[in-house]
């Protein structure tokens, strides 16, 4: 009997996001990533880029994002890991140490920085990403430096829904397993319950972002809760 | 101490770095190793030299601009006379030869003024490589002739319709394409910006400008110039020119930025497009919009080496307004019969108020591409 697979939901930090995060948790999310928007998000496809532009227009600067994080923490309680996902420019401007202090105080569990690969600023503790292009040596480095789990980028590309789970995932999981015992959560391009099941059959957990944002845009918290529940059911059925 | 040792060429006093998604790191490692091997390989050096001389038109002449600056010795380093009309071809040729060595058949590039896009399209046609150029739709409008030139040479020009619709977004989209197609694709970056090793590769490929200029100036005047001036967008023509003189402490180095895009003059330390540098951004790190009449300078970032040269006080960076640049285009055209690019005109504008009597200016490109803007703004 293997441990239950983890379900990670990414949402952009916007004024209404704490309520959405609570809905995602009711639907069965184990971990919530909160996107802190950056004007030039290199790792993101159109859906998250547009959500980020909208958030910035709504005034979601770093301070407001930290407030959003604190309100989310209050709504979801102490046990759900909350993980801001952002870009180095935001931390550079706020101050890496000051960000760590203030975000921890606001309820941050860990951090993801999309454009800080392993070895760049090793002092900043964070969840490291590995990609299909990563060499075994880099997977080892990322595993050494990461905070709790490894984020497997399923494909060479930016965030965004795809028609199928990348065929590159299997090989990446296999290589990572040979190197580390850490939990491996796969993200990028996962959007349907079928994708979720296929990716979770390989990895220890999955991350869903772009599609979660779209569902929340279209139908608000109830739609998001139902969508997350459908992902939960798919991976629990494994 | 101004000479850049190997370590400084990677870290630029805390600037530079590799602020990119993990997906790109192995490709950057491969590029770094490929470049380290190529630059000392006699076959690479010979091939690049052959192309620069027989195809691009090197060495470029040095022109004394007596009517432009009466009573002074102002020399123009004529990169405008190169094939495709700007210094950008120096870099594009070098990267194309490098990309072939790395086995890449597909090239992506970004362009602002279109000069780098044209240079990329040109070398891709010359070598039979697939070429995709990302260009902001606003820049496609104001640099129309360059869009047509790229297409004529078989490149695909992809408009970027969001954000500022200029060089910043075009660069982001080119990098996203590269992330997606990294295994088959070389990203031919157009200036000394981006993640390591790009700033160093581009600077070395452009340093031919300064090497030639130094020799030519010594031959013409028997001594080094008091001041060297170049315009700064991403900073590649300036760094290429400066590298010829950076170890000569008596030579003053001046970079000229567009007043509305003065990343060095009014920016702060930040991260954009894969490196840490001096960036136009707000106190939250969000990138600010740049504004310049010149598409090639309309960029909120700048190469990390310039941030280092500014902090170490080896170079100074001055602003120039749109109107001053327009006036300088007109002045050079009427006094010397040379129509400079609007980018270059920023450097020319600062020659007038430079107290030195012996000055070298990098004439980075010609103004043909700017005729539409010039007609609109100067009413000719
Ligand atoms: C003629 C010319 N000069 C200068 C520039 C600015 O680029 P850089 O600062 O990299 O030389 C451009 C860019 O398009 C250009 O076309």
Coordinates of C-alpha atoms and ligand atoms in Angstrom, one line a residue:
Chain A
X1 CA 0.0 0.0 0.0
X2 CA 1.6 3.3 -1.1
X3 CA 0.9 6.6 0.7
X4 CA -1.9 8.7 -0.7
X5 CA -0.8 10.8 -3.7
X6 CA -0.6 14.6 -3.0
X7 CA -2.7 17.1 -4.9
X8 CA -1.2 20.6 -5.2
X9 CA -3.3 23.5 -6.6
X10 CA -1.8 26.7 -7.9
X11 CA -3.7 29.9 -7.7
X12 CA -2.7 33.5 -8.6
X13 CA -2.7 35.8 -5.6
X14 CA -5.7 38.1 -6.2
X15 CA -8.1 39.8 -3.9
X16 CA -10.6 36.8 -3.9
X17 CA -8.0 34.1 -3.7
X18 CA -8.2 33.2 0.0
X19 CA -11.8 32.0 -0.6
X20 CA -10.8 30.1 -3.7
X21 CA -7.9 28.4 -1.8
X22 CA -10.4 27.4 0.9
X23 CA -12.6 25.9 -1.8
X24 CA -9.7 24.0 -3.3
X25 CA -8.9 22.6 0.1
X26 CA -12.5 21.5 0.6
X27 CA -12.3 19.8 -2.8
X28 CA -9.3 17.9 -1.6
X29 CA -6.1 19.9 -2.2
X30 CA -3.2 19.0 0.1
X31 CA -1.0 21.9 -0.7
X32 CA -1.8 25.4 -2.2
X33 CA 0.7 27.3 -4.2
X34 CA 0.1 31.1 -4.4
X35 CA 1.5 32.9 -7.4
X36 CA 3.0 36.3 -6.5
X37 CA 2.7 38.0 -9.9
X38 CA 5.7 39.3 -11.8
X39 CA 5.4 41.6 -14.9
X40 CA 7.7 39.3 -17.0
X41 CA 7.0 35.7 -16.1
X42 CA 9.4 33.7 -18.3
X43 CA 8.3 30.3 -17.1
X44 CA 4.6 30.9 -17.7
X45 CA 2.2 30.3 -20.6
X46 CA -0.7 32.6 -21.5
X47 CA -3.2 31.7 -18.8
X48 CA -0.9 32.3 -15.8
X49 CA 0.7 35.3 -17.5
X50 CA -2.7 36.9 -18.1
X51 CA -3.8 36.1 -14.5
X52 CA -0.6 37.8 -13.3
X53 CA -1.3 40.9 -15.4
X54 CA -4.8 41.1 -14.0
X55 CA -3.5 40.7 -10.5
X56 CA -1.0 43.5 -10.9
X57 CA -3.7 45.7 -12.3
X58 CA -5.7 44.9 -9.2
X59 CA -2.8 46.2 -7.1
X60 CA -1.3 42.8 -6.0
X61 CA 2.2 44.0 -5.2
X62 CA 4.4 42.1 -2.7
X63 CA 2.8 43.6 0.4
X64 CA -0.7 42.8 -0.9
X65 CA 0.3 39.3 -1.8
X66 CA 1.6 38.7 1.7
X67 CA -1.7 39.9 3.1
X68 CA -3.4 37.5 0.7
X69 CA -1.2 34.8 2.1
X70 CA -2.1 35.6 5.7
X71 CA -5.8 35.7 4.9
X72 CA -5.5 32.3 3.1
X73 CA -3.7 30.9 6.1
X74 CA -6.5 32.1 8.4
X75 CA -9.1 30.5 6.2
X76 CA -7.4 27.1 5.6
X77 CA -6.1 26.6 9.1
X78 CA -2.6 25.6 10.2
X79 CA -2.1 22.2 8.5
X80 CA -2.3 23.0 4.8
X81 CA 1.2 23.9 3.4
X82 CA 1.1 27.2 1.6
X83 CA 3.8 27.8 -0.9
X84 CA 4.3 31.2 -2.7
X85 CA 5.6 30.7 -6.2
X86 CA 7.2 33.7 -7.7
X87 CA 10.3 35.1 -9.6
X88 CA 13.6 36.3 -8.4
X89 CA 12.9 40.0 -9.3
X90 CA 10.3 40.1 -6.5
X91 CA 12.6 38.8 -3.9
X92 CA 15.5 40.9 -5.1
X93 CA 13.4 44.0 -4.6
X94 CA 11.9 43.0 -1.3
X95 CA 15.1 41.6 0.1
X96 CA 15.6 37.8 0.3
X97 CA 15.8 37.6 4.1
X98 CA 13.1 40.1 4.7
X99 CA 10.8 38.2 2.4
X100 CA 11.5 35.0 4.2
X101 CA 10.8 36.6 7.6
X102 CA 7.6 38.3 6.5
X103 CA 6.2 35.4 4.4
X104 CA 6.9 32.9 7.2
X105 CA 5.0 35.3 9.6
X106 CA 2.1 35.4 7.1
X107 CA 1.9 31.6 6.9
X108 CA 4.3 30.5 4.2
X109 CA 5.4 26.9 4.5
X110 CA 7.9 26.9 1.7
X111 CA 8.7 28.8 -1.5
X112 CA 9.2 28.2 -5.2
X113 CA 11.2 30.6 -7.4
X114 CA 10.6 29.8 -11.0
X115 CA 13.8 31.5 -12.3
X116 CA 16.2 30.5 -9.5
X117 CA 17.7 27.1 -10.6
X118 CA 19.7 25.0 -8.1
X119 CA 23.0 26.7 -7.3
X120 CA 21.8 30.2 -8.0
X121 CA 21.4 31.8 -4.6
X122 CA 21.8 28.5 -2.6
X123 CA 21.1 30.5 0.6
X124 CA 17.4 30.8 -0.3
X125 CA 15.7 27.7 1.0
X126 CA 13.1 26.6 -1.5
X127 CA 11.5 23.8 -3.4
X128 CA 13.7 23.1 -6.4
X129 CA 12.5 22.3 -9.9
X130 CA 14.0 19.7 -12.2
X131 CA 13.1 19.3 -15.9
X132 CA 13.4 16.6 -18.5
X133 CA 16.6 18.4 -19.7
X134 CA 18.2 18.2 -16.2
X135 CA 21.3 16.0 -16.1
X136 CA 21.5 13.4 -13.3
X137 CA 24.1 15.6 -11.7
X138 CA 21.7 18.5 -11.6
X139 CA 18.9 16.4 -10.2
X140 CA 21.3 15.3 -7.4
X141 CA 22.1 19.0 -6.7
X142 CA 18.5 20.0 -6.7
X143 CA 17.6 17.1 -4.4
X144 CA 20.4 18.2 -2.0
X145 CA 19.2 21.7 -1.9
X146 CA 15.5 21.4 -2.0
X147 CA 13.0 22.0 0.7
X148 CA 11.0 18.8 1.3
X149 CA 10.0 17.7 -2.2
X150 CA 11.1 18.0 -5.8
X151 CA 9.0 19.7 -8.4
X152 CA 9.2 17.7 -11.6
X153 CA 8.5 19.9 -14.7
X154 CA 6.9 17.3 -16.9
X155 CA 7.9 18.9 -20.2
X156 CA 10.3 21.3 -21.9
X157 CA 8.0 24.3 -22.0
X158 CA 6.1 26.9 -20.1
X159 CA 3.1 26.4 -17.8
X160 CA -0.3 25.8 -19.4
X161 CA -2.8 23.0 -20.2
X162 CA -1.8 20.4 -22.8
X163 CA -3.8 17.7 -24.5
X164 CA -2.0 14.9 -22.9
X165 CA 0.6 14.3 -20.1
X166 CA 4.1 14.7 -21.5
X167 CA 5.8 11.5 -22.5
X168 CA 8.9 13.0 -21.0
X169 CA 7.6 12.5 -17.5
X170 CA 8.2 8.7 -17.2
X171 CA 11.9 9.0 -17.9
X172 CA 12.3 11.9 -15.5
X173 CA 10.6 10.1 -12.6
X174 CA 12.7 7.1 -13.2
X175 CA 15.9 9.1 -13.2
X176 CA 14.9 11.1 -10.1
X177 CA 13.9 7.9 -8.2
X178 CA 17.3 6.5 -8.8
X179 CA 18.9 9.5 -7.2
X180 CA 16.6 10.5 -4.3
X181 CA 14.0 9.2 -1.9
X182 CA 12.3 12.6 -1.7
X183 CA 8.7 12.9 -2.8
X184 CA 8.3 13.9 -6.4
X185 CA 5.4 16.0 -7.5
X186 CA 4.8 16.5 -11.2
X187 CA 3.5 19.7 -12.7
X188 CA 3.1 21.7 -16.0
X189 CA 0.5 20.6 -18.5
X190 CA -1.7 18.6 -16.2
X191 CA -5.4 19.6 -16.5
X192 CA -7.9 16.8 -16.6
X193 CA -8.7 14.0 -14.1
X194 CA -7.2 11.6 -16.7
X195 CA -4.0 13.5 -16.8
X196 CA -4.0 13.7 -13.1
X197 CA -4.3 9.9 -12.8
X198 CA -1.7 9.3 -15.5
X199 CA 0.9 11.6 -13.8
X200 CA 0.1 10.4 -10.3
X201 CA 0.6 6.8 -11.4
X202 CA 4.3 7.8 -11.9
X203 CA 4.9 10.6 -9.4
X204 CA 4.0 11.0 -5.7
X205 CA 1.9 14.0 -6.3
X206 CA 0.7 16.4 -9.0
X207 CA 0.5 20.1 -9.4
X208 CA -2.4 21.8 -11.4
X209 CA -2.3 25.5 -12.1
X210 CA -3.6 27.0 -15.4
X211 CA -6.7 24.9 -15.6
X212 CA -7.5 25.6 -11.9
X213 CA -7.3 29.3 -12.6
X214 CA -9.6 29.0 -15.7
X215 CA -12.2 26.9 -13.8
X216 CA -12.2 29.5 -11.0
X217 CA -12.5 32.3 -13.5
X218 CA -15.5 30.6 -15.1
X219 CA -17.4 29.3 -12.1
X220 CA -15.9 30.7 -9.0
X221 CA -15.3 28.8 -5.7
X222 CA -18.1 26.2 -6.2
X223 CA -16.7 25.2 -9.7
X224 CA -13.2 25.1 -8.4
X225 CA -14.2 22.9 -5.4
X226 CA -15.9 20.5 -7.8
X227 CA -13.0 20.5 -10.2
X228 CA -10.4 19.8 -7.5
X229 CA -12.7 17.0 -6.1
X230 CA -12.7 15.4 -9.6
X231 CA -8.8 15.5 -9.6
X232 CA -8.8 14.1 -6.1
X233 CA -11.1 11.2 -7.0
X234 CA -9.0 10.4 -10.1
X235 CA -5.7 10.1 -8.1
X236 CA -7.3 8.4 -5.1
X237 CA -8.7 5.7 -7.5
X238 CA -5.2 4.6 -8.4
Chain B
X1 CA 41.7 47.9 -11.5
X2 CA 39.6 47.7 -14.6
X3 CA 40.7 44.6 -16.5
X4 CA 38.1 41.9 -16.3
X5 CA 39.4 38.6 -15.1
X6 CA 37.6 35.4 -15.8
X7 CA 35.6 35.4 -12.7
X8 CA 34.4 39.0 -13.2
X9 CA 33.3 38.1 -16.7
X10 CA 30.9 35.7 -15.2
X11 CA 29.7 37.7 -12.2
X12 CA 30.3 41.3 -13.1
X13 CA 30.7 42.4 -9.5
X14 CA 27.4 40.7 -8.4
X15 CA 25.5 41.3 -11.6
X16 CA 24.9 38.7 -14.3
X17 CA 24.1 35.2 -13.3
X18 CA 21.5 32.7 -14.6
X19 CA 18.0 33.7 -13.5
X20 CA 16.2 31.3 -15.7
X21 CA 14.0 28.2 -15.3
X22 CA 16.0 24.9 -14.8
X23 CA 15.0 23.7 -18.2
X24 CA 17.5 26.0 -19.8
X25 CA 20.5 25.3 -17.5
X26 CA 21.9 22.3 -19.4
X27 CA 21.7 24.3 -22.7
X28 CA 23.5 27.2 -21.1
X29 CA 26.2 24.8 -19.8
X30 CA 26.5 23.4 -23.3
X31 CA 26.7 26.8 -24.8
X32 CA 29.4 27.9 -22.3
X33 CA 31.5 24.8 -23.0
X34 CA 31.0 25.2 -26.7
X35 CA 32.0 28.8 -26.6
X36 CA 35.1 28.1 -24.4
X37 CA 36.2 25.6 -27.0
X38 CA 35.4 27.6 -30.1
X39 CA 37.0 30.9 -29.1
X40 CA 40.4 29.3 -28.9
X41 CA 39.9 26.9 -31.8
X42 CA 42.0 28.2 -34.8
X43 CA 39.3 26.8 -37.2
X44 CA 36.6 28.8 -35.5
X45 CA 38.6 31.9 -35.4
X46 CA 39.6 31.6 -39.0
X47 CA 36.0 30.9 -40.2
X48 CA 34.7 33.9 -38.3
X49 CA 37.4 36.1 -39.6
X50 CA 36.8 35.0 -43.1
X51 CA 33.1 35.7 -42.8
X52 CA 33.6 39.1 -41.2
X53 CA 36.0 40.2 -43.9
X54 CA 34.4 38.6 -47.1
X55 CA 30.8 38.8 -46.1
X56 CA 30.2 41.4 -43.5
X57 CA 32.7 44.0 -44.7
X58 CA 35.3 44.3 -41.9
X59 CA 37.3 46.1 -41.1
X60 CA 35.0 49.1 -41.1
X61 CA 36.6 52.5 -41.8
X62 CA 37.2 55.4 -39.4
X63 CA 35.8 58.7 -40.6
X64 CA 37.0 62.1 -39.3
X65 CA 33.8 64.2 -38.9
X66 CA 35.3 67.7 -39.4
X67 CA 32.1 69.5 -40.4
X68 CA 30.0 67.8 -37.7
X69 CA 32.4 68.9 -35.0
X70 CA 34.5 71.8 -36.3
X71 CA 37.7 72.4 -34.3
X72 CA 37.6 68.9 -32.8
X73 CA 39.0 65.6 -33.8
X74 CA 35.8 63.5 -33.8
X75 CA 36.2 60.0 -35.4
X76 CA 33.3 57.8 -36.4
X77 CA 33.8 54.1 -36.2
X78 CA 31.6 53.1 -39.2
X79 CA 29.6 50.0 -38.2
X80 CA 26.8 51.5 -40.3
X81 CA 28.8 50.4 -43.4
X82 CA 28.6 46.7 -42.5
X83 CA 26.3 44.3 -44.4
X84 CA 22.8 44.8 -43.0
X85 CA 23.7 48.3 -41.7
X86 CA 24.6 47.8 -38.1
X87 CA 27.0 46.2 -35.7
X88 CA 24.5 43.5 -35.0
X89 CA 25.9 41.3 -37.8
X90 CA 29.2 40.9 -35.8
X91 CA 27.3 39.0 -33.1
X92 CA 24.9 37.2 -35.4
X93 CA 27.7 35.7 -37.5
X94 CA 29.7 34.5 -34.5
X95 CA 26.6 32.9 -32.9
X96 CA 25.6 31.3 -36.2
X97 CA 29.0 29.6 -36.5
X98 CA 28.8 28.6 -32.8
X99 CA 25.2 27.2 -33.3
X100 CA 26.3 25.1 -36.2
X101 CA 29.1 23.7 -34.1
X102 CA 26.5 22.8 -31.4
X103 CA 24.4 21.1 -34.0
X104 CA 21.4 23.4 -33.8
X105 CA 19.4 23.9 -37.0
X106 CA 16.7 26.2 -35.6
X107 CA 17.4 29.8 -34.5
X108 CA 15.1 32.0 -32.4
X109 CA 15.9 35.7 -31.9
X110 CA 14.2 38.8 -30.5
X111 CA 14.4 42.2 -32.2
X112 CA 13.5 45.8 -31.3
X113 CA 14.7 48.1 -34.1
X114 CA 14.8 45.1 -36.4
X115 CA 18.5 45.3 -36.9
X116 CA 19.3 42.2 -34.9
X117 CA 16.4 40.4 -36.5
X118 CA 17.7 41.3 -39.9
X119 CA 21.2 40.2 -39.0
X120 CA 19.8 36.9 -37.6
X121 CA 17.7 36.4 -40.8
X122 CA 20.7 37.2 -42.9
X123 CA 23.1 34.7 -41.3
X124 CA 20.4 32.0 -41.2
X125 CA 19.8 32.5 -44.9
X126 CA 23.6 32.3 -45.4
X127 CA 23.8 29.0 -43.5
X128 CA 20.5 27.5 -44.3
X129 CA 19.1 27.6 -40.8
X130 CA 15.5 28.0 -39.8
X131 CA 14.9 31.5 -38.4
X132 CA 12.1 32.7 -36.1
X133 CA 12.2 36.3 -35.0
X134 CA 9.9 37.7 -32.2
X135 CA 9.1 41.3 -32.6
X136 CA 6.7 43.6 -30.7
X137 CA 3.8 44.7 -32.9
X138 CA 4.5 48.3 -32.0
X139 CA 8.1 47.9 -33.3
X140 CA 6.8 46.1 -36.4
X141 CA 4.9 49.3 -37.2
X142 CA 7.7 51.7 -36.7
X143 CA 10.4 49.6 -38.3
X144 CA 8.4 48.2 -41.2
X145 CA 11.3 48.0 -43.8
X146 CA 13.2 45.7 -41.5
X147 CA 10.2 43.4 -41.2
X148 CA 10.1 43.2 -45.0
X149 CA 13.8 42.5 -45.2
X150 CA 13.6 39.6 -42.7
X151 CA 10.7 38.1 -44.6
X152 CA 12.5 38.4 -47.9
X153 CA 15.4 36.4 -46.5
X154 CA 13.0 33.6 -45.4
X155 CA 12.7 34.3 -41.7
X156 CA 9.4 34.0 -39.9
X157 CA 8.5 37.2 -38.0
X158 CA 6.2 36.5 -35.1
X159 CA 4.4 39.6 -33.7
X160 CA 4.1 39.9 -30.0
X161 CA 0.9 41.6 -29.2
X162 CA 0.9 41.9 -25.4
X163 CA 2.4 44.1 -22.7
X164 CA 4.5 47.0 -24.1
X165 CA 4.5 45.3 -27.6
X166 CA 8.2 46.2 -27.9
X167 CA 11.6 44.6 -27.2
X168 CA 10.9 43.6 -23.6
X169 CA 8.0 41.3 -24.6
X170 CA 9.7 40.1 -27.7
X171 CA 12.6 39.0 -25.6
X172 CA 10.3 37.2 -23.1
X173 CA 8.6 35.3 -26.0
X174 CA 11.9 34.3 -27.6
X175 CA 13.0 32.9 -24.3
X176 CA 9.7 31.0 -23.9
X177 CA 10.2 29.6 -27.4
X178 CA 13.7 28.5 -26.4
X179 CA 12.4 26.8 -23.2
X180 CA 9.9 24.9 -25.3
X181 CA 12.3 23.9 -28.2
X182 CA 15.6 23.9 -26.3
X183 CA 16.8 20.6 -27.7
X184 CA 16.8 21.7 -31.3
X185 CA 17.1 25.5 -31.0
X186 CA 19.8 28.1 -30.4
X187 CA 18.7 31.3 -28.9
X188 CA 20.6 34.0 -30.8
X189 CA 20.3 36.9 -28.3
X190 CA 20.9 40.3 -29.9
X191 CA 22.7 42.2 -27.1
X192 CA 25.0 41.6 -24.2
X193 CA 22.1 40.7 -21.9
X194 CA 20.5 37.5 -20.8
X195 CA 21.8 34.6 -18.6
X196 CA 25.5 33.7 -18.5
X197 CA 27.3 33.1 -20.8
X198 CA 25.4 35.3 -23.2
X199 CA 26.7 38.7 -22.0
X200 CA 30.2 37.6 -22.3
X201 CA 29.8 35.9 -25.7
X202 CA 28.1 38.9 -27.2
X203 CA 30.7 41.3 -25.7
X204 CA 33.6 39.2 -27.1
X205 CA 32.0 39.0 -30.6
X206 CA 31.5 42.8 -30.6
X207 CA 34.9 43.6 -29.2
X208 CA 36.2 43.5 -32.7
X209 CA 34.8 47.1 -33.0
X210 CA 37.0 48.4 -30.2
X211 CA 40.1 46.4 -31.3
X212 CA 39.9 47.8 -34.8
X213 CA 39.1 51.3 -33.6
X214 CA 42.0 51.4 -31.2
X215 CA 44.5 50.5 -33.9
X216 CA 43.0 52.9 -36.5
X217 CA 43.0 55.8 -34.0
X218 CA 46.6 55.1 -33.1
X219 CA 47.5 55.0 -36.8
X220 CA 45.6 58.3 -37.5
X221 CA 46.6 60.4 -34.5
X222 CA 49.5 58.5 -33.0
X223 CA 47.7 58.5 -29.6
X224 CA 44.6 57.2 -27.9
X225 CA 41.4 59.3 -27.8
X226 CA 40.5 61.2 -24.7
X227 CA 36.9 60.0 -24.8
X228 CA 35.0 57.1 -26.4
X229 CA 31.2 57.5 -26.8
X230 CA 28.6 54.9 -27.8
X231 CA 24.8 54.5 -27.4
X232 CA 23.5 52.0 -25.0
X233 CA 20.3 49.9 -25.5
X234 CA 21.2 46.4 -24.2
X235 CA 24.7 47.7 -24.5
X236 CA 26.4 45.5 -27.2
X237 CA 27.9 48.2 -29.5
X238 CA 29.1 50.1 -26.5
X239 CA 30.7 47.1 -24.8
X240 CA 32.3 46.1 -28.1
X241 CA 33.8 49.6 -28.4
X242 CA 34.7 50.0 -24.7
X243 CA 36.6 46.7 -24.6
X244 CA 39.2 48.2 -26.9
X245 CA 39.9 50.9 -24.4
X246 CA 38.9 49.7 -20.9
X247 CA 42.5 48.9 -20.0
X248 CA 43.7 52.3 -21.0
X249 CA 42.9 54.3 -17.8
X250 CA 43.4 57.6 -19.6
X251 CA 40.5 57.0 -22.0
X252 CA 37.1 58.2 -20.7
X253 CA 34.2 55.9 -21.6
X254 CA 30.8 57.4 -22.0
X255 CA 27.6 55.4 -22.7
X256 CA 24.5 57.3 -23.8
X257 CA 21.0 56.0 -23.0
X258 CA 17.6 57.2 -24.1
X259 CA 16.3 59.5 -21.4
X260 CA 13.1 57.5 -21.1
X261 CA 14.9 54.1 -21.0
X262 CA 17.9 55.0 -18.8
X263 CA 18.4 51.6 -17.1
X264 CA 21.8 52.7 -15.8
X265 CA 20.9 56.3 -15.1
X266 CA 17.6 55.8 -13.3
X267 CA 17.3 52.1 -12.7
X268 CA 17.9 50.0 -9.7
X269 CA 19.4 46.5 -9.1
X270 CA 16.9 44.0 -10.3
X271 CA 16.4 40.8 -12.4
X272 CA 15.1 40.7 -16.0
X273 CA 15.5 38.2 -18.8
X274 CA 17.9 35.9 -17.0
X275 CA 20.4 38.3 -15.4
X276 CA 20.8 40.7 -12.5
X277 CA 21.6 44.2 -13.6
X278 CA 20.4 47.8 -13.3
X279 CA 16.8 47.7 -14.4
X280 CA 14.0 50.2 -14.8
X281 CA 11.7 48.8 -12.2
X282 CA 9.5 49.9 -9.3
X283 CA 10.2 49.3 -5.6
X284 CA 8.4 45.9 -5.9
X285 CA 10.7 44.7 -8.7
X286 CA 8.0 44.9 -11.3
X287 CA 9.6 46.0 -14.6
X288 CA 8.7 49.6 -15.7
X289 CA 7.9 50.6 -19.2
X290 CA 10.7 52.2 -21.2
X291 CA 9.9 55.0 -23.6
X292 CA 12.1 55.9 -26.6
X293 CA 11.6 57.1 -30.1
X294 CA 14.4 54.6 -30.9
X295 CA 13.1 51.1 -30.9
X296 CA 16.6 49.7 -30.3
X297 CA 17.0 51.6 -27.1
X298 CA 13.4 51.2 -25.9
X299 CA 14.3 48.5 -23.3
X300 CA 14.2 48.6 -19.5
X301 CA 17.2 46.4 -19.0
X302 CA 20.9 46.6 -19.9
X303 CA 23.9 44.2 -19.9
X304 CA 25.3 43.4 -16.5
X305 CA 28.8 44.5 -17.5
X306 CA 27.6 48.0 -17.9
X307 CA 26.2 48.0 -14.4
X308 CA 29.6 46.9 -13.2
X309 CA 31.4 49.5 -15.2
X310 CA 29.1 52.2 -13.8
X311 CA 29.5 51.0 -10.2
X312 CA 33.3 50.8 -10.6
X313 CA 33.2 54.3 -12.1
X314 CA 35.2 53.1 -15.2
X315 CA 32.4 54.3 -17.5
X316 CA 29.8 57.0 -17.1
X317 CA 26.3 56.9 -18.6
X318 CA 24.4 60.0 -19.8
X319 CA 20.8 60.4 -21.0
X320 CA 19.7 61.9 -24.3
X321 CA 16.1 62.9 -25.1
X322 CA 14.2 62.0 -28.3
X323 CA 14.4 65.6 -29.6
X324 CA 18.2 65.7 -29.0
X325 CA 18.6 62.5 -30.9
X326 CA 16.4 63.7 -33.8
X327 CA 18.5 66.9 -34.0
X328 CA 21.7 64.8 -34.1
X329 CA 20.4 62.7 -37.0
X330 CA 19.7 65.9 -38.9
X331 CA 23.0 67.4 -38.1
X332 CA 25.1 64.4 -39.1
X333 CA 23.1 64.0 -42.3
X334 CA 23.6 67.7 -43.3
X335 CA 27.3 68.1 -42.2
X336 CA 28.7 64.7 -43.2
X337 CA 26.3 63.1 -45.6
X338 CA 25.7 60.2 -43.2
X339 CA 22.3 59.3 -41.9
X340 CA 22.8 57.5 -38.6
X341 CA 20.3 55.2 -36.9
X342 CA 18.2 56.9 -34.3
X343 CA 19.9 54.7 -31.7
X344 CA 23.4 55.9 -32.8
X345 CA 22.2 59.5 -32.8
X346 CA 21.9 59.4 -29.0
X347 CA 25.7 59.0 -28.8
X348 CA 26.2 61.8 -31.4
X349 CA 24.1 64.2 -29.4
X350 CA 26.4 64.0 -26.4
X351 CA 29.5 64.7 -28.6
X352 CA 28.5 68.4 -28.8
X353 CA 28.7 68.9 -25.0
X354 CA 31.8 66.7 -24.4
X355 CA 34.7 68.9 -23.4
X356 CA 37.3 66.5 -25.0
X357 CA 38.9 67.6 -28.3
X358 CA 39.7 64.1 -29.5
X359 CA 36.7 61.7 -29.4
X360 CA 35.8 58.4 -31.0
X361 CA 32.2 57.6 -31.5
X362 CA 30.7 54.2 -32.4
X363 CA 28.5 54.8 -35.4
X364 CA 26.5 51.7 -34.6
X365 CA 24.1 51.7 -37.6
X366 CA 22.5 53.6 -40.4
X367 CA 19.2 55.3 -40.4
X368 CA 17.5 53.9 -43.5
X369 CA 15.1 51.9 -41.2
X370 CA 14.1 55.1 -39.4
X371 CA 13.0 57.1 -42.5
X372 CA 9.3 56.8 -41.6
X373 CA 9.9 58.0 -38.1
X374 CA 12.1 60.8 -39.3
X375 CA 9.6 61.9 -41.9
X376 CA 6.8 61.9 -39.2
X377 CA 8.9 63.8 -36.6
X378 CA 11.1 66.1 -38.7
X379 CA 8.3 66.8 -41.3
X380 CA 10.6 66.1 -44.3
Ligands
LIG1 C1 22.0 50.8 -34.9 C2 21.8 50.3 -33.5 N1 22.6 50.8 -32.5 C3 22.4 50.4 -31.2 C4 21.4 49.5 -30.9 C5 21.2 49.2 -29.4 O1 21.7 47.9 -29.1 P1 23.1 47.8 -28.3 O2 23.0 48.6 -27.1 O3 23.1 46.3 -27.9 O4 24.2 48.1 -29.2 C6 20.6 49.0 -31.9 C7 19.6 48.0 -31.5 O5 18.7 47.6 -32.2 C8 20.8 49.4 -33.2 O6 20.1 48.9 -34.2

